[in-house]
XYZ file of C-alpha atoms in Angstrom:
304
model
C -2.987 23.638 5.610
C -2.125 20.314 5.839
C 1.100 18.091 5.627
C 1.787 14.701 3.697
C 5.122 13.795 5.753
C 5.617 10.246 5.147
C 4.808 7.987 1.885
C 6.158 4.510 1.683
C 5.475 0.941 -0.112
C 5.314 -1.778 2.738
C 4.817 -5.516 2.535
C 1.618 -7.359 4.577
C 2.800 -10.877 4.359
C 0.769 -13.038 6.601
C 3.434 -14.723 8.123
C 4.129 -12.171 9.873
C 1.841 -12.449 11.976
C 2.710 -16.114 11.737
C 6.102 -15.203 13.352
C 4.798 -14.288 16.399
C 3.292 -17.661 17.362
C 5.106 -20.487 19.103
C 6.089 -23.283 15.764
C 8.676 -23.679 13.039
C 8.383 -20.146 11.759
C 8.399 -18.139 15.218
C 10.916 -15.372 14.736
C 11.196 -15.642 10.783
C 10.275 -12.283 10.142
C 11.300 -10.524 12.404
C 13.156 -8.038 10.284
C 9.556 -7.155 8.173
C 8.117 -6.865 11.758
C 10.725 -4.358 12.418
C 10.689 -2.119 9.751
C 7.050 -1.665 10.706
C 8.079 -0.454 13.897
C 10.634 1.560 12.276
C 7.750 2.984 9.632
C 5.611 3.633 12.826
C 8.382 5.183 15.027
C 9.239 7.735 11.714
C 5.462 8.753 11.597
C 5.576 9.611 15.153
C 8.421 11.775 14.887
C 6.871 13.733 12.004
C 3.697 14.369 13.732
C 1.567 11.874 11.961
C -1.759 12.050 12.843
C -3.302 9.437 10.334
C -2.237 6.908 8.081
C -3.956 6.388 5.205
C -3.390 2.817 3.336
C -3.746 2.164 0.130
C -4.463 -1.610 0.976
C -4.160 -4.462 -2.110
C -6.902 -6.506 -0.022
C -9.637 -4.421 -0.067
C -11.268 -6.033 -3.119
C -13.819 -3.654 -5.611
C -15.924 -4.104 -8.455
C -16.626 -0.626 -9.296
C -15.506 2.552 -8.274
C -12.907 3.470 -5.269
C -13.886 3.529 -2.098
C -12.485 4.631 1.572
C -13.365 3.183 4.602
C -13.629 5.930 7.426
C -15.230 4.656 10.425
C -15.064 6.572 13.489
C -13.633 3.258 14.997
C -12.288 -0.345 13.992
C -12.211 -2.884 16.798
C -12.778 -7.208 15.893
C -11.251 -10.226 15.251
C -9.863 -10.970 12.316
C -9.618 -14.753 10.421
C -8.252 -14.210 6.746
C -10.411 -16.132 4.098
C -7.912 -17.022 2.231
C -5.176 -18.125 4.675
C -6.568 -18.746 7.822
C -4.168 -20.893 9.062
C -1.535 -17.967 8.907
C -4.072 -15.358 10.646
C -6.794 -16.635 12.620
C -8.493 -14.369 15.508
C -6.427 -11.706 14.955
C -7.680 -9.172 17.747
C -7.062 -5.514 16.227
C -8.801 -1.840 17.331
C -7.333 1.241 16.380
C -9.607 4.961 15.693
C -10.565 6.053 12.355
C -11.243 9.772 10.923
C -13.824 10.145 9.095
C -13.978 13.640 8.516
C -10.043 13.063 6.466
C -11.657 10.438 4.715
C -14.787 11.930 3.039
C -12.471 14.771 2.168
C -9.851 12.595 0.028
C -12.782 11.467 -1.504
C -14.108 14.354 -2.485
C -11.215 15.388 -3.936
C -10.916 12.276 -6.126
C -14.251 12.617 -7.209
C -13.421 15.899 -8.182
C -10.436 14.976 -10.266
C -12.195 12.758 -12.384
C -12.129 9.679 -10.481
C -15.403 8.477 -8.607
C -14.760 7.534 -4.743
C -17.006 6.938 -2.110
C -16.707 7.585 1.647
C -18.315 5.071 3.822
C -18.285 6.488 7.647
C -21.534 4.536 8.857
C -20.374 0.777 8.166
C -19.718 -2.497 9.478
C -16.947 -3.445 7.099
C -13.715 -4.162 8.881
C -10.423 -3.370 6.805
C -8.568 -6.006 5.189
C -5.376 -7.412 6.536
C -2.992 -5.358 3.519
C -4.432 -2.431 6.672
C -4.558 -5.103 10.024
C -0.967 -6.610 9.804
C 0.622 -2.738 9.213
C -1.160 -1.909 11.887
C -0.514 -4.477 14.467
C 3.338 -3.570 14.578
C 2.870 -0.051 13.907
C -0.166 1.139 15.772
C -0.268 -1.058 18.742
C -1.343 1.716 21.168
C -3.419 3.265 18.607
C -1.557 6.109 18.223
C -2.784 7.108 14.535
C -6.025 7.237 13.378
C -6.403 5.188 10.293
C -7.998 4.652 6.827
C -8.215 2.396 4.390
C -8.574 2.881 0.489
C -9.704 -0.021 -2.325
C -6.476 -0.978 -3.988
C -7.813 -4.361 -5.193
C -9.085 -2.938 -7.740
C -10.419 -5.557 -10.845
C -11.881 -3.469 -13.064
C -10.391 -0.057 -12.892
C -7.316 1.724 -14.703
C -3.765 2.880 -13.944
C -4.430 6.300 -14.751
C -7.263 6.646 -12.580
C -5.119 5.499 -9.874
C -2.508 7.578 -10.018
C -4.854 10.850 -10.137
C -6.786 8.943 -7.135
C -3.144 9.728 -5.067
C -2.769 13.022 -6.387
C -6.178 14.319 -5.681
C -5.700 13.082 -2.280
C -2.680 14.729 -1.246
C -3.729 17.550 -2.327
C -7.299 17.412 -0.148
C -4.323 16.652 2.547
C -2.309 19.691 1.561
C -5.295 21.936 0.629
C -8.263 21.118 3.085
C -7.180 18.969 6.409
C -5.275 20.300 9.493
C -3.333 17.836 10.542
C -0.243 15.675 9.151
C -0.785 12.358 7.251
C 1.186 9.236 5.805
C 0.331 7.620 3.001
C 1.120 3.527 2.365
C 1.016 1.676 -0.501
C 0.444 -2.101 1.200
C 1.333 -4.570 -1.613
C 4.292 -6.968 -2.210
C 6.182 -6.110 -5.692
C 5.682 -9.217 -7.332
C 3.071 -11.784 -6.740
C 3.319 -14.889 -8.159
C 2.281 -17.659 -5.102
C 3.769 -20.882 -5.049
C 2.000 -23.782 -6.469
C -0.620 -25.258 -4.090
C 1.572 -27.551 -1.882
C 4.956 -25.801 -2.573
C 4.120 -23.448 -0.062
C 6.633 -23.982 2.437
C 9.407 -24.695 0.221
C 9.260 -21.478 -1.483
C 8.631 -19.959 2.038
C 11.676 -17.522 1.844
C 12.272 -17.632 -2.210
C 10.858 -15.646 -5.002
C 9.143 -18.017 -7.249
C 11.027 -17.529 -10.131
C 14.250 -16.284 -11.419
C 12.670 -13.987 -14.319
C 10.556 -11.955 -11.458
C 13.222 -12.059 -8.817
C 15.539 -10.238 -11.482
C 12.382 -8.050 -12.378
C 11.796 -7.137 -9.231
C 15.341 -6.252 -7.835
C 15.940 -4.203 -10.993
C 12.759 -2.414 -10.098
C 14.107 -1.804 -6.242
C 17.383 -0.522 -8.405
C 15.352 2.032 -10.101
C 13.407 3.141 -7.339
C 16.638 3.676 -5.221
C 18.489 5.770 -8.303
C 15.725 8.057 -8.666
C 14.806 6.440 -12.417
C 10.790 7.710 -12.403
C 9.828 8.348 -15.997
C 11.261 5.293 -17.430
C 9.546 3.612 -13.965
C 6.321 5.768 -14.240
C 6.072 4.550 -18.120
C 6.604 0.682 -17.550
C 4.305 0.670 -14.619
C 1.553 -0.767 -16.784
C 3.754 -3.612 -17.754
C 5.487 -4.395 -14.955
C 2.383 -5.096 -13.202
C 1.228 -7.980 -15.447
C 4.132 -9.426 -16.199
C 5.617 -9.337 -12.523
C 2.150 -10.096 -11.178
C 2.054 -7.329 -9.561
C -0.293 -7.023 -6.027
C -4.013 -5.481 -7.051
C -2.341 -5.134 -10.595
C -0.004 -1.964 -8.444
C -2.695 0.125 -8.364
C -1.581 0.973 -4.602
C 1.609 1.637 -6.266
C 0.137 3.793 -9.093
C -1.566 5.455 -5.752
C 1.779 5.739 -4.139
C 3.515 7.778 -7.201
C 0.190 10.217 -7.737
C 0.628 11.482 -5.035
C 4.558 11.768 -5.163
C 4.121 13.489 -8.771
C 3.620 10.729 -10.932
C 7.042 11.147 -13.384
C 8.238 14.499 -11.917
C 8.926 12.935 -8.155
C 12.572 13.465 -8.162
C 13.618 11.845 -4.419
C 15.459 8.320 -4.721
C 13.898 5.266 -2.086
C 15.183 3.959 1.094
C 14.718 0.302 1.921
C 13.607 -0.144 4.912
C 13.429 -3.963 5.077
C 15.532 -5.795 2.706
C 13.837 -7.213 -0.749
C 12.429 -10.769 0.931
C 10.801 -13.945 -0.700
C 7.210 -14.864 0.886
C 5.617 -17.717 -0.392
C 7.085 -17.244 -3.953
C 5.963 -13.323 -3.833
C 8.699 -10.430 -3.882
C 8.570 -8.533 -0.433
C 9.620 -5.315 0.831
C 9.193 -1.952 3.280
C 10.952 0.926 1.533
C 10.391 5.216 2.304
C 9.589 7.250 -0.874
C 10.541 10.935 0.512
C 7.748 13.482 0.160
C 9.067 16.263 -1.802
C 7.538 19.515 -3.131
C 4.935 19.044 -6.052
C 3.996 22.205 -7.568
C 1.052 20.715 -10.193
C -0.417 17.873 -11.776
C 0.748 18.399 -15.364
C 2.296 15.382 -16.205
C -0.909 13.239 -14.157
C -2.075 10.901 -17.150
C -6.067 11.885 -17.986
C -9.052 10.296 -16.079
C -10.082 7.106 -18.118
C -13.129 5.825 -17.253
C -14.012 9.045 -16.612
C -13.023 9.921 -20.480
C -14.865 6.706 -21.554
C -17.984 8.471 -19.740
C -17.657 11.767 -21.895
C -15.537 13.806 -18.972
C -13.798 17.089 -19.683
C -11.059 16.315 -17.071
């Protein structure tokens, strides 16, 4: 019935936002900004009708959740760096109908989710900043999915994307992108080295890691990526520990996605964290074989 038509791991940096302000930094990333626009332009063109992001700012404790609000409209100060975003104005539709249906489907597959379509939570800026450059006439509806996730696994992650492309494929009529909003790695700069490590990666160990990561993605190298995941994302500090990457690749096939990335935007330092927008192609996915099993589920005495 439905169509996943555009999947893609995109940076959020703050200073983006930052950019647009009259200062120092006005301008400075401009080239993130655009491959937002590009992102945004690309949906268009397939027919997107909603994007769903997988967003490493939405904090949980327990379980995944999706926020499906018929609408999103506020101001926006982040807590944690509110002088980089401070009365951000933002207002774009939601669909709440698409969300209680991916999380059905998760739920389903072994991996609880809840739907929350009567709420006064706004999303968190891993959705806002995406959506400033790419939404700005509000264009796409839009939802937003846990992916700072503290106490949950990998595995659960990864079947969390697959069951929801398939409730895209199986159940909605309509034509959906998925993005995975979460830097690579994630290592901040030291309280007070902030603006020297403005543009840089803060080290040389996760600058190699992470290019050689970008290398893989880009030659199409998804087992071997697929089975470091789990590693990779604590010892490159990954965003949200990558579950919006695990996300990303669930519903790409996990190990059997066989398409090869296209940067977008560049690999870019932020703050000492490893930034970038690149397109994972959406290719055909006949079943969920090689998905690993649901965990907590399994801890809970699940069949799946």
């Amino acid at each position: 019935m439905g169509k996943l038509a555009l999947a893609a791991k995109i940076t959020h940096v703050p200073s983006m936002y930052l950019s647009e302000l009259p200062g120092p930094r006005q301008g400075f990333r401009q080239e993130a900004i655009d491959g937002h626009i590009e992102i945004g332009r690309r949906c268009r063109e397939l027919g997107v009708d909603t994007i769903v992001v997988f967003d490493t700012h939405w904090l949980v404790n327990a379980g995944y959740h999706v926020n499906c609000a018929p609408h999103f409209k506020g101001l926006y100060t982040s807590n944690e760096l509110p002088h980089f975003i401070s009365n951000m104005a933002f207002e774009f539709p939601g669909n709440p109908a698409l969300g209680k249906l991916l999380a059905a489907a998760a739920t389903e597959l072994g991996v609880e989710t809840l739907a929350h379509d009567a709420t006064s939570l706004a999303p968190e800026y891993g959705t806002l900043v995406p959506m400033r450059y790419m939404n700005q006439d509000q264009h796409f509806k839009v939802i937003s999915v846990s992916a700072l996730c503290t106490s949950h696994y990998l595995n659960d992650s990864v079947r969390l994307g697959w069951a929801m492309r398939k409730a895209v494929e199986e159940h909605y009529d309509g034509t959906v992108a998925f993005l995975a909003s979460g830097s690579l790695s994630h290592r901040f700069a030291q309280n007070g080295q902030a603006p020297e490590f403005a543009t840089k990666i803060w080290s040389p160990f996760l600058e190699r890691l992470d290019r050689q990561v970008i290398e893989m993605w880009q030659n199409g190298e998804w087992q071997d990526f697929c089975a470091m995941l789990p590693e990779y994302a604590v010892k490159g500090h990954g965003e949200g520990f990558m579950h919006d990457t695990a996300m990303l690749l669930g519903a790409l096939g996990w190990s059997n996605y066989d398409a090869k990335v296209e940067v977008i935007t560049p690999y870019f330092g932020a703050s000492g964290t490893g930034q970038i927008n690149a397109l994972f192609p959406v290719t055909p996915q006949a079943d969920c074989s090689v998905l690993p099993p649901a965990q907590a589920s399994a801890v809970a005495g699940s069949r799946l």
